[in-house]
Amino acid sequence: MTEKQKNLRLFVPVYAIFFVIYLVACIIEPTFFTWENNVNLFTRITPLIIVGIAQTLVILTGGIDLSLGASIGLANVIAASLPFVNSPANIALWLLVPPLVGLGVGLVNGLIITRGGFPPLIVTLAAGAIWKGVSLFVLPEPGGEVSRGVAGALTGTLFNFVPVPLVILLVVVFLFQIVLRRTQFGRSVYAVGGNETIAIESGIAVDRVKIGVYALSGMLGGVAGMFLSGWMNSGDPLVGEPYILNSIAVAVIGGTSLSGGTGGVVGIIGGAYIFHLLNNILNLLAVSTFYQYVAKGLILIAALAVTSTGAGIRLGSIFRKRREAESG
Amino acid sequence: GGEKAKKTSGFVIGLSDFSLGNSWRVQMVAEAKYAASQKKDMVKELIVTEADNSVEKQIADIEDLISKKVDAILVTAANPKALVPVVDKAMKAGIVVVDFDNLVDTNNITAHVDVNQKEFGKVQGEWLVKALKEKGNIIAFNGMKGTTISALRFEGAKSVFDQYPNIKIVQEVYADWDYAKAKRAMEDLLAAYPKIDGFWSQGGAMSQGIIEAYMEKGMDPPPVTGEDGNGFLKIWKKIKDSGKYPGFDSIATSMPTWCSAKAMDVALDALTGKTVQKYNLIPIPTITAETLDKYVKPDLPDSYWCNSQLPADIVMKIFTR
Amino acid sequence: MEKAKTLAPRHELADMLSRNAIFFLLFLLVVAMFVLGEIVAHGFLSLSHIGAILRTASFLGIVAIGQTLVVLSGGIDLSVGPIITMGNVFICMFMNGLDANNVWSLSAIILLGLAFGSINGLGVTYLRISPLVMTLAVGSLVTGLTLIFSQGAPKGLASPLLREIGVGNLFNLIPAIVVTWAVLSALVIALLGRSVYGRKLYYAGANLKAAALSGIRVRLVKIIAYALGGACAVLSGTLMAGYTRDAFLGIGNEYTMWSIAAVVIGGTSLTGGKGGYVGTIAGAIILVLLESLLTVMNMPEAGRRIANGLIILIMISIYFRKRNRG
Amino acid sequence: MADHSSSILMEMQGIVKTFHGTRAVDGVDFSCSRGEIHGLVGENGAGKSTLMKVLAGIHSADAGKIFLHGIERRFGGYSDARKAGIGIVYQELSLLPELTVAENIVMGAWPRNPGGLLNWDKTRTLSGTILRGIGVEIDPDTLVGSLPMALRQMVEISKVLSKESELIVFDEPTAPLSRDEVSILFNIFRDLKRRGKGIVFISHRLDEVLAISDRITVMKDGRTVVTDSAASFSEEKLIASMVGREFSEIFPAKKGSSKDAPVLFSFDGILHMSNKRVAFSVQEGEVLGFGGLQGQGQIELLQSIFGLGGCESLSLQILGTRVAVKNPIHAMRHGIALVPENRNEEGVFPILSVLENLSAPTVDHRKRLGFIRRLEEHSVVRDMVDRLSIRISSQRQQAQSLSGGNMQKLVIGKWLIFDPHVIVLLEPTKGVDVATKQQIYRLIRELAERGVAVIVNTSDMLELIGVCDRVLVMNRGMLTGCLEGSAITEESIMKASVSDRDLVNAGECV
Ligand SMILES: Nc1ncnc2c1ncn2[C@@H]1O[C@H](COP(=O)(O)OP(=O)(O)OP(=O)(O)O)[C@@H](O)[C@H]1O
Ligand SMILES: Nc1ncnc2c1ncn2[C@@H]1O[C@H](COP(=O)(O)OP(=O)(O)OP(=O)(O)O)[C@@H](O)[C@H]1O
Ligand SMILES: [Mg+2]
Ligand SMILES: [Mg+2]
């Protein structure tokens, strides 16, 4: 099998599922296929795509980041606590501070994980609790305010036509596709996730790569938090909570294996869409929210069953790898 | 919207609720549904969305209601600031928007339907101060951290307590209006504080939890403020009738579950071209030991909220198996 | 071999000491926290307060039984919170406040728990979905079903007997629910340490392939772990209904992360195959004790979160320092 | 020696390396000159790999010095050592199966554009050139995970060759290679040698070491036993210095031929990979071997006996009774056992104890009301530990703290406790030292004598010849050789393994 075949196997199912849902939605609900509704969807999936990429980076190294919710939350409340007059200096501040805060959160995670040799799941779970505490300290209850100018810039349109969120999400996905595919750091991410010892023995600075992915993950969390503060026009210390697990689900549906080393960001857009399409359609169909939970659960299971490269085993496949190998 | 004002029937109304976490909110939605069913001639459909306490989902819900081109949106907001842009968007789309219960921090809205939450806390606070003879250590039980209602009610109460130097709030607890959380916190507080003179509780099911924690330890509960949940009123009545706990007394303020129905009325008025006031205040009745019997409904379930416009059969359908 | 035999006893003793060192440590931590509580608030160490803490810990402890089994099998269960809520809501609906309904209600609720747990297990084993996301999806499903069946307003009441278990005391001293927890703990500890199933669980968690190639039905073993996880969660939700009498939506929410934290603090490895329930008991007590301590210390929400995070970090740094030293 | 010192490339002096109190390397001197192939042999765990990892900067030595070209060097990590001109082909392959051949070869030193981005075209051409240079034709875009082991080994070698090192360490590179491939590798060695590179060659195949090396060092228990020119060693002498005693015969005596012995086990099925029918049987007292080049369907065939698939229309008979086997549990119900090839992934439970490891397939045999009879378990395990002389300090010791050979004994031991009628052993002595090998061979013979049908698959030709009473050779999913008694020779096996004559189809094999 070549790399191209593998990538097809990873990413085709996501987009297949996405298109099926999308088509069905167009047929059963006319308001679904309006430009307005699609712009709404771009805006909604953008933060999920950003954190999906963050989580993908970490998962590719064989780790996991459960503190993403906290970095989103912290950046979000800090963005909403910054002065909100439309001066260029403030805008620069507003664009810089939240990602840097996220970066800080991620750096600390990376340092604890690599220096202590602790399991990422627990470290980020604990660190997440701590940073959430800090967010609650910064802004105990939802509030604060964001400059409408900046907020508009993030969620509005370019040239009165192109939705900014669409631009953001395409740029981010493209950028990280390049990072993963064409940079030494990106390739090291795969090596570390594939096998840490081998990565070390190949002369890769594994600890630095790990610190790098957690830092990037934190930073992307910060960007997502900033975006959300613009969209919500305010801050909420707990806004990131649902993103913790949703980012993992999106990464996995997007074709990244939780055991690390395989996957990428190409499937993320499809994954994020699958996530949000459902609520959107059911809302448009005026189906009770109660049923939305059930539908979400079922579609998730279905999507995961098709795309997941989970660690379970089929008995007959214990030797499968070798068999594939031997038949060429 | 001007052109819609000509229509007098067949309205589609959206109700965006931020959470269905407790029986008050369920009854509030039921009131809206009941009101809609009573006005079938005008309301063609009521679409209820629930945001699971997520600001984001609520914004998305309202956007979807706008895409759906509903005639009016009733909204109770997860966060006052966050919904401003999306309400603007709805207004721009010519949709009538009425907020109630948890208001949106904007003036670009058709109308507000408000219950004065500060007053709610203040009435309770004033009563407690009097019951304690202006002196004593009290514990404040708040609702959910970060919600406006909880904050406003506490603000109202605190404005009272601050006037009395001998009233001391020794601790603030956030128990999410939840029975189990309040009771669990009480078990710790009873260990930590040998004597608490009174409780200012925002209500919900918390007051019940506080009282039962005392009773299960065989102790005499001090004065506890509360809300008009039937479960709490029943216990209160039982205690009062038994005469076994002389130290206890209470006051219950009431947050009408029918504020949603009221919001719908206002919205319908606006849709049919009647003039509506920008700001509509619903008065808060209070229940004291004297008027308790008038409000408590021994035959109805605990989860029922007594300040309701729902007929008994619908209440029974909602709250019993 | 002669040499090995003579050496064995001393090794076994040293082995046992180092194996159990962590339990002494956990025990010391519990004692220290109680003492600290007593210093902060006189009455913290009273029998009735200890009882109250143990009672709250029971709810967590019972959920964490399931979580421990699942984690040992190499998985994780994020659906326990929703399943607790489902148990809590449905048991009140089933019992409707009548003792006559006890038997069938309990059986039905346990079956429900087993069923949803099994769905987790089936997804993880047959559909090969990572437990993290599978149980997340099932959690969403369960939440939806609970809402649909209760229409958002939980109905019914716990029966008097359940109520007695939830709030009553044995000999006016020990909460009945703590006794229930103790009995369940003894069963689980025996199951893990002595039974064939327990052993197979460790095999499956330690090396799935090797277990499968040793003729162990690894899928079945895992499915049973998840099913028991579901059963423990509904049981906990049921007991919570005994404590609160009515059902509450969202009552289980925080237990998902709490149960994982209890398992981790108790020293069970999240990669599976290593650890046990004794540590989890301590983990559950420590978490509840911390919560209680922070309440009497009047700690704001922000501080609570930070304290919870710190205790987990401290515990893992202890475990891993030990491991790294060998 | 004098002329050596002038061209000394690398010298290590007094190297000590301790792991948690175990002295893996204990004061070793070692050197390699330009254009020299230095063979390094020793039992498992003697410290060979550890010494080399110290050289490559992967482990830092507790004591001792390393000189390159007479200058003392300290390496902080492998990248330091690599820059200094040291390359290492690891014993456990250091390839990532999910990545392409090209990327594996350049990993850690990706070719880049002036802009800093990786240059994939260059990566492909570069790796393609290197592969062709060692006579291998693979598409550089192939995923390593889909290559057979022998090719993977070649990729591993290319990986190091791509770095243009001055000193290259080959740590057991020949284990998965066939004769032909070994000779290709040796040609590479000679070429490197001609170009003045230094080579360290580690192998348990002593004939190879003797054939190619200029000098040989023997290690034991972390120390050097002897270093001398290869010409002064014979195989016997090497073994003697490795194990510290004379070694008369590694292989136990075979059973004399007995055509009329009853048939214990017979197999008949159609192999998926070739769609060809394969049939064979095992007689009482007989050890049946499977040979041929790697990846000719042997594994599929043998795994299907244990219910792991690979064959269709499968018909197995044990003592003349037909048994249906769809999964390992069925197989075990009929007394079939399988010792997998990949010890770490498929054999042991590293974090569980010796007791739990040995007990795994048979826990169900010792239960009462769902609980384990612990005393019985303890004594059964103790008996097996004694019988195989597994070196442990306690039954509760974790398996991962055992040496490789002892781990292998755990994997075999757990199936001996199971007391099988049929046992399939895949590469039973992979990575196991001579002394342990001898023990395992005795065990195999003993099993056969006790009436167990023993089937062995091994890529070690000498093992096939020395252990098996009958050898079946496979090629491209067909049985192409059936050799017995004195007919089992290297030549006949080699001939059969490239033959295209399907013996089953021709009716020449049962
Ligand atoms: N990373 C490690 N941690 C602990 N002990 C180790 C480590 N690596 C090797 N050892 C131990 O050091 C000793 C030497 O091992 P080494 O791998 O060098 O042996 P070897 O001679 O290469 O054996 P083999 O022929 O089996 O490859 C053994 O006891 C081994 O178990
Ligand atoms: N990774 C490790 N961590 C801790 N101790 C180890 C490790 N690897 C090996 N050891 C210890 O080192 C001891 C010696 O191992 P070594 O590999 O040298 O054994 P050996 O005598 O060569 O046996 P074999 O021939 O079976 O490999 C082992 O018994 C084990 O206790
Ligand atoms: Mg060894
Ligand atoms: Mg080695």
CSV table of C-alpha atoms in Angstrom, one decimal, chain C residues 8-194:
chain,number,residue,atom,x,y,z
C,8,ALA,CA,12.1,-15.6,47.6
C,9,PRO,CA,10.6,-14.8,51.0
C,10,ARG,CA,12.6,-11.6,51.5
C,11,HIS,CA,11.8,-10.5,48.0
C,12,GLU,CA,8.2,-11.2,48.5
C,13,LEU,CA,8.1,-9.1,51.7
C,14,ALA,CA,10.0,-6.2,50.1
C,15,ASP,CA,7.8,-6.6,47.1
C,16,MET,CA,4.6,-6.5,49.2
C,17,LEU,CA,5.8,-3.4,51.1
C,18,SER,CA,6.6,-1.5,48.0
C,19,ARG,CA,3.4,-2.6,46.4
C,20,ASN,CA,1.4,-1.4,49.3
C,21,ALA,CA,3.5,1.7,50.1
C,22,ILE,CA,1.0,3.7,48.0
C,23,PHE,CA,-1.9,2.6,50.1
C,24,PHE,CA,-0.2,3.8,53.3
C,25,LEU,CA,0.5,7.1,51.5
C,26,LEU,CA,-3.2,7.4,50.5
C,27,PHE,CA,-4.3,6.5,54.0
C,28,LEU,CA,-1.9,9.2,55.4
C,29,LEU,CA,-3.3,11.7,53.0
C,30,VAL,CA,-6.9,11.0,54.2
C,31,VAL,CA,-5.9,11.3,57.8
C,32,ALA,CA,-4.0,14.5,57.1
C,33,MET,CA,-7.0,16.0,55.3
C,34,PHE,CA,-9.3,15.1,58.2
C,35,VAL,CA,-7.0,16.7,60.7
C,36,LEU,CA,-6.6,19.8,58.6
C,37,GLY,CA,-10.4,20.0,58.4
C,38,GLU,CA,-10.7,19.7,62.1
C,39,ILE,CA,-8.3,22.5,62.6
C,40,VAL,CA,-10.1,24.7,60.1
C,41,ALA,CA,-13.6,23.8,61.5
C,42,HIS,CA,-14.2,22.2,64.7
C,43,GLY,CA,-16.6,19.4,64.2
C,44,PHE,CA,-15.1,18.2,60.9
C,45,LEU,CA,-13.9,15.1,62.6
C,46,SER,CA,-17.2,14.4,64.3
C,47,LEU,CA,-18.7,11.0,63.6
C,48,SER,CA,-21.7,12.4,61.9
C,49,HIS,CA,-19.6,14.4,59.5
C,50,ILE,CA,-17.3,11.5,58.8
C,51,GLY,CA,-20.5,9.6,58.1
C,52,ALA,CA,-21.7,12.4,55.8
C,53,ILE,CA,-18.4,12.4,53.9
C,54,LEU,CA,-18.4,8.6,53.5
C,55,ARG,CA,-22.0,8.7,52.3
C,56,THR,CA,-21.1,11.2,49.6
C,57,ALA,CA,-18.0,9.2,48.8
C,58,SER,CA,-20.3,6.1,48.4
C,59,PHE,CA,-22.0,7.5,45.4
C,60,LEU,CA,-18.7,8.3,43.8
C,61,GLY,CA,-17.2,5.1,45.0
C,62,ILE,CA,-19.9,3.0,43.4
C,63,VAL,CA,-19.6,4.7,40.1
C,64,ALA,CA,-15.9,4.4,40.3
C,65,ILE,CA,-16.2,0.6,40.6
C,66,GLY,CA,-17.4,0.5,37.1
C,67,GLN,CA,-14.8,3.1,36.0
C,68,THR,CA,-12.0,1.0,37.6
C,69,LEU,CA,-13.1,-2.2,35.8
C,70,VAL,CA,-13.3,-0.3,32.5
C,71,VAL,CA,-10.0,1.4,32.9
C,72,LEU,CA,-8.3,-1.9,33.9
C,73,SER,CA,-9.7,-3.4,30.7
C,74,GLY,CA,-7.7,-0.7,28.9
C,75,GLY,CA,-10.7,1.6,28.2
C,76,ILE,CA,-12.4,4.6,29.7
C,77,ASP,CA,-16.0,5.4,30.3
C,78,LEU,CA,-17.3,8.9,29.7
C,79,SER,CA,-20.9,7.9,29.7
C,80,VAL,CA,-21.2,7.3,33.4
C,81,GLY,CA,-22.5,10.8,34.1
C,82,PRO,CA,-25.5,10.5,31.7
C,83,ILE,CA,-26.1,6.9,32.8
C,84,ILE,CA,-26.2,8.0,36.5
C,85,THR,CA,-28.8,10.6,35.6
C,86,MET,CA,-30.7,8.0,33.6
C,87,GLY,CA,-30.8,5.7,36.6
C,88,ASN,CA,-31.8,8.5,38.9
C,89,VAL,CA,-34.6,9.7,36.7
C,90,PHE,CA,-35.9,6.2,35.7
C,91,ILE,CA,-35.9,4.7,39.1
C,92,CYS,CA,-38.1,7.4,40.5
C,93,MET,CA,-40.4,6.9,37.5
C,94,PHE,CA,-40.5,3.2,38.0
C,95,MET,CA,-40.9,3.2,41.8
C,96,ASN,CA,-43.3,6.1,41.9
C,97,GLY,CA,-42.8,6.2,45.7
C,98,LEU,CA,-44.2,2.7,46.4
C,99,ASP,CA,-42.3,-0.1,48.0
C,100,ALA,CA,-44.4,-2.5,46.0
C,101,ASN,CA,-42.5,-1.5,42.9
C,102,ASN,CA,-39.1,-2.1,44.4
C,103,VAL,CA,-38.2,-5.5,43.0
C,104,TRP,CA,-39.1,-5.0,39.4
C,105,SER,CA,-37.9,-1.4,39.4
C,106,LEU,CA,-34.5,-2.4,40.6
C,107,SER,CA,-34.2,-5.3,38.2
C,108,ALA,CA,-35.3,-3.1,35.4
C,109,ILE,CA,-32.9,-0.3,36.2
C,110,ILE,CA,-30.0,-2.6,36.5
C,111,LEU,CA,-30.9,-4.2,33.2
C,112,LEU,CA,-31.0,-0.7,31.6
C,113,GLY,CA,-27.5,0.0,33.0
C,114,LEU,CA,-26.2,-3.3,31.8
C,115,ALA,CA,-27.8,-2.7,28.4
C,116,PHE,CA,-26.2,0.7,27.8
C,117,GLY,CA,-22.9,-0.4,29.2
C,118,SER,CA,-23.0,-3.3,26.8
C,119,ILE,CA,-23.6,-0.9,23.9
C,120,ASN,CA,-20.4,0.9,25.0
C,121,GLY,CA,-18.6,-2.5,25.1
C,122,LEU,CA,-20.0,-3.6,21.7
C,123,GLY,CA,-18.9,-0.4,20.1
C,124,VAL,CA,-15.5,-0.6,21.5
C,125,THR,CA,-14.9,-4.2,20.7
C,126,TYR,CA,-16.9,-5.0,17.5
C,127,LEU,CA,-17.0,-1.6,15.9
C,128,ARG,CA,-13.5,-0.9,17.1
C,129,ILE,CA,-14.3,2.6,18.1
C,130,SER,CA,-11.9,4.2,20.6
C,131,PRO,CA,-13.6,4.1,24.1
C,132,LEU,CA,-13.1,7.8,24.6
C,133,VAL,CA,-15.4,8.7,21.7
C,134,MET,CA,-17.6,5.7,21.8
C,135,THR,CA,-18.7,6.3,25.4
C,136,LEU,CA,-19.0,10.0,24.6
C,137,ALA,CA,-21.5,9.2,21.9
C,138,VAL,CA,-23.4,6.8,24.1
C,139,GLY,CA,-23.5,9.5,26.7
C,140,SER,CA,-25.2,11.8,24.3
C,141,LEU,CA,-27.6,9.0,23.3
C,142,VAL,CA,-28.5,8.3,27.0
C,143,THR,CA,-28.9,12.0,27.8
C,144,GLY,CA,-31.4,12.3,24.9
C,145,LEU,CA,-33.4,9.2,25.9
C,146,THR,CA,-33.6,10.4,29.5
C,147,LEU,CA,-34.9,13.8,28.3
C,148,ILE,CA,-37.4,12.2,25.9
C,149,PHE,CA,-38.8,9.9,28.5
C,150,SER,CA,-38.9,12.5,31.3
C,151,GLN,CA,-39.9,15.3,28.9
C,152,GLY,CA,-37.5,17.4,30.8
C,153,ALA,CA,-39.4,17.0,34.1
C,154,PRO,CA,-38.5,14.0,36.1
C,155,LYS,CA,-41.5,12.3,37.5
C,156,GLY,CA,-42.2,10.0,40.5
C,157,LEU,CA,-40.4,9.4,43.7
C,158,ALA,CA,-38.0,7.0,45.4
C,159,SER,CA,-39.7,4.3,47.4
C,160,PRO,CA,-39.6,4.4,51.2
C,161,LEU,CA,-37.1,1.5,51.3
C,162,LEU,CA,-34.8,3.2,48.9
C,163,ARG,CA,-35.2,6.4,50.8
C,164,GLU,CA,-34.2,4.5,54.0
C,165,ILE,CA,-31.0,3.2,52.3
C,166,GLY,CA,-30.3,6.7,50.9
C,167,VAL,CA,-30.6,8.6,54.2
C,168,GLY,CA,-30.9,6.1,57.0
C,169,ASN,CA,-28.2,5.0,59.4
C,170,LEU,CA,-27.4,1.5,60.7
C,171,PHE,CA,-27.3,1.4,64.5
C,172,ASN,CA,-27.9,5.1,64.3
C,173,LEU,CA,-24.3,5.6,63.3
C,174,ILE,CA,-23.2,4.1,60.0
C,175,PRO,CA,-25.1,5.4,56.9
C,176,ALA,CA,-26.8,2.4,55.3
C,177,ILE,CA,-25.4,3.5,51.9
C,178,VAL,CA,-21.9,3.2,53.3
C,179,VAL,CA,-22.6,-0.3,54.3
C,180,THR,CA,-23.9,-1.0,50.8
C,181,TRP,CA,-20.7,0.5,49.4
C,182,ALA,CA,-18.6,-1.6,51.7
C,183,VAL,CA,-20.3,-4.8,50.6
C,184,LEU,CA,-19.9,-3.9,47.0
C,185,SER,CA,-16.3,-3.0,47.5
C,186,ALA,CA,-15.5,-6.3,49.1
C,187,LEU,CA,-17.2,-8.1,46.2
C,188,VAL,CA,-15.2,-6.1,43.6
C,189,ILE,CA,-11.9,-6.6,45.4
C,190,ALA,CA,-12.5,-10.3,45.5
C,191,LEU,CA,-13.6,-10.2,41.9
C,192,LEU,CA,-10.4,-8.5,40.8
C,193,GLY,CA,-8.0,-10.3,43.0
C,194,ARG,CA,-9.3,-13.8,43.1
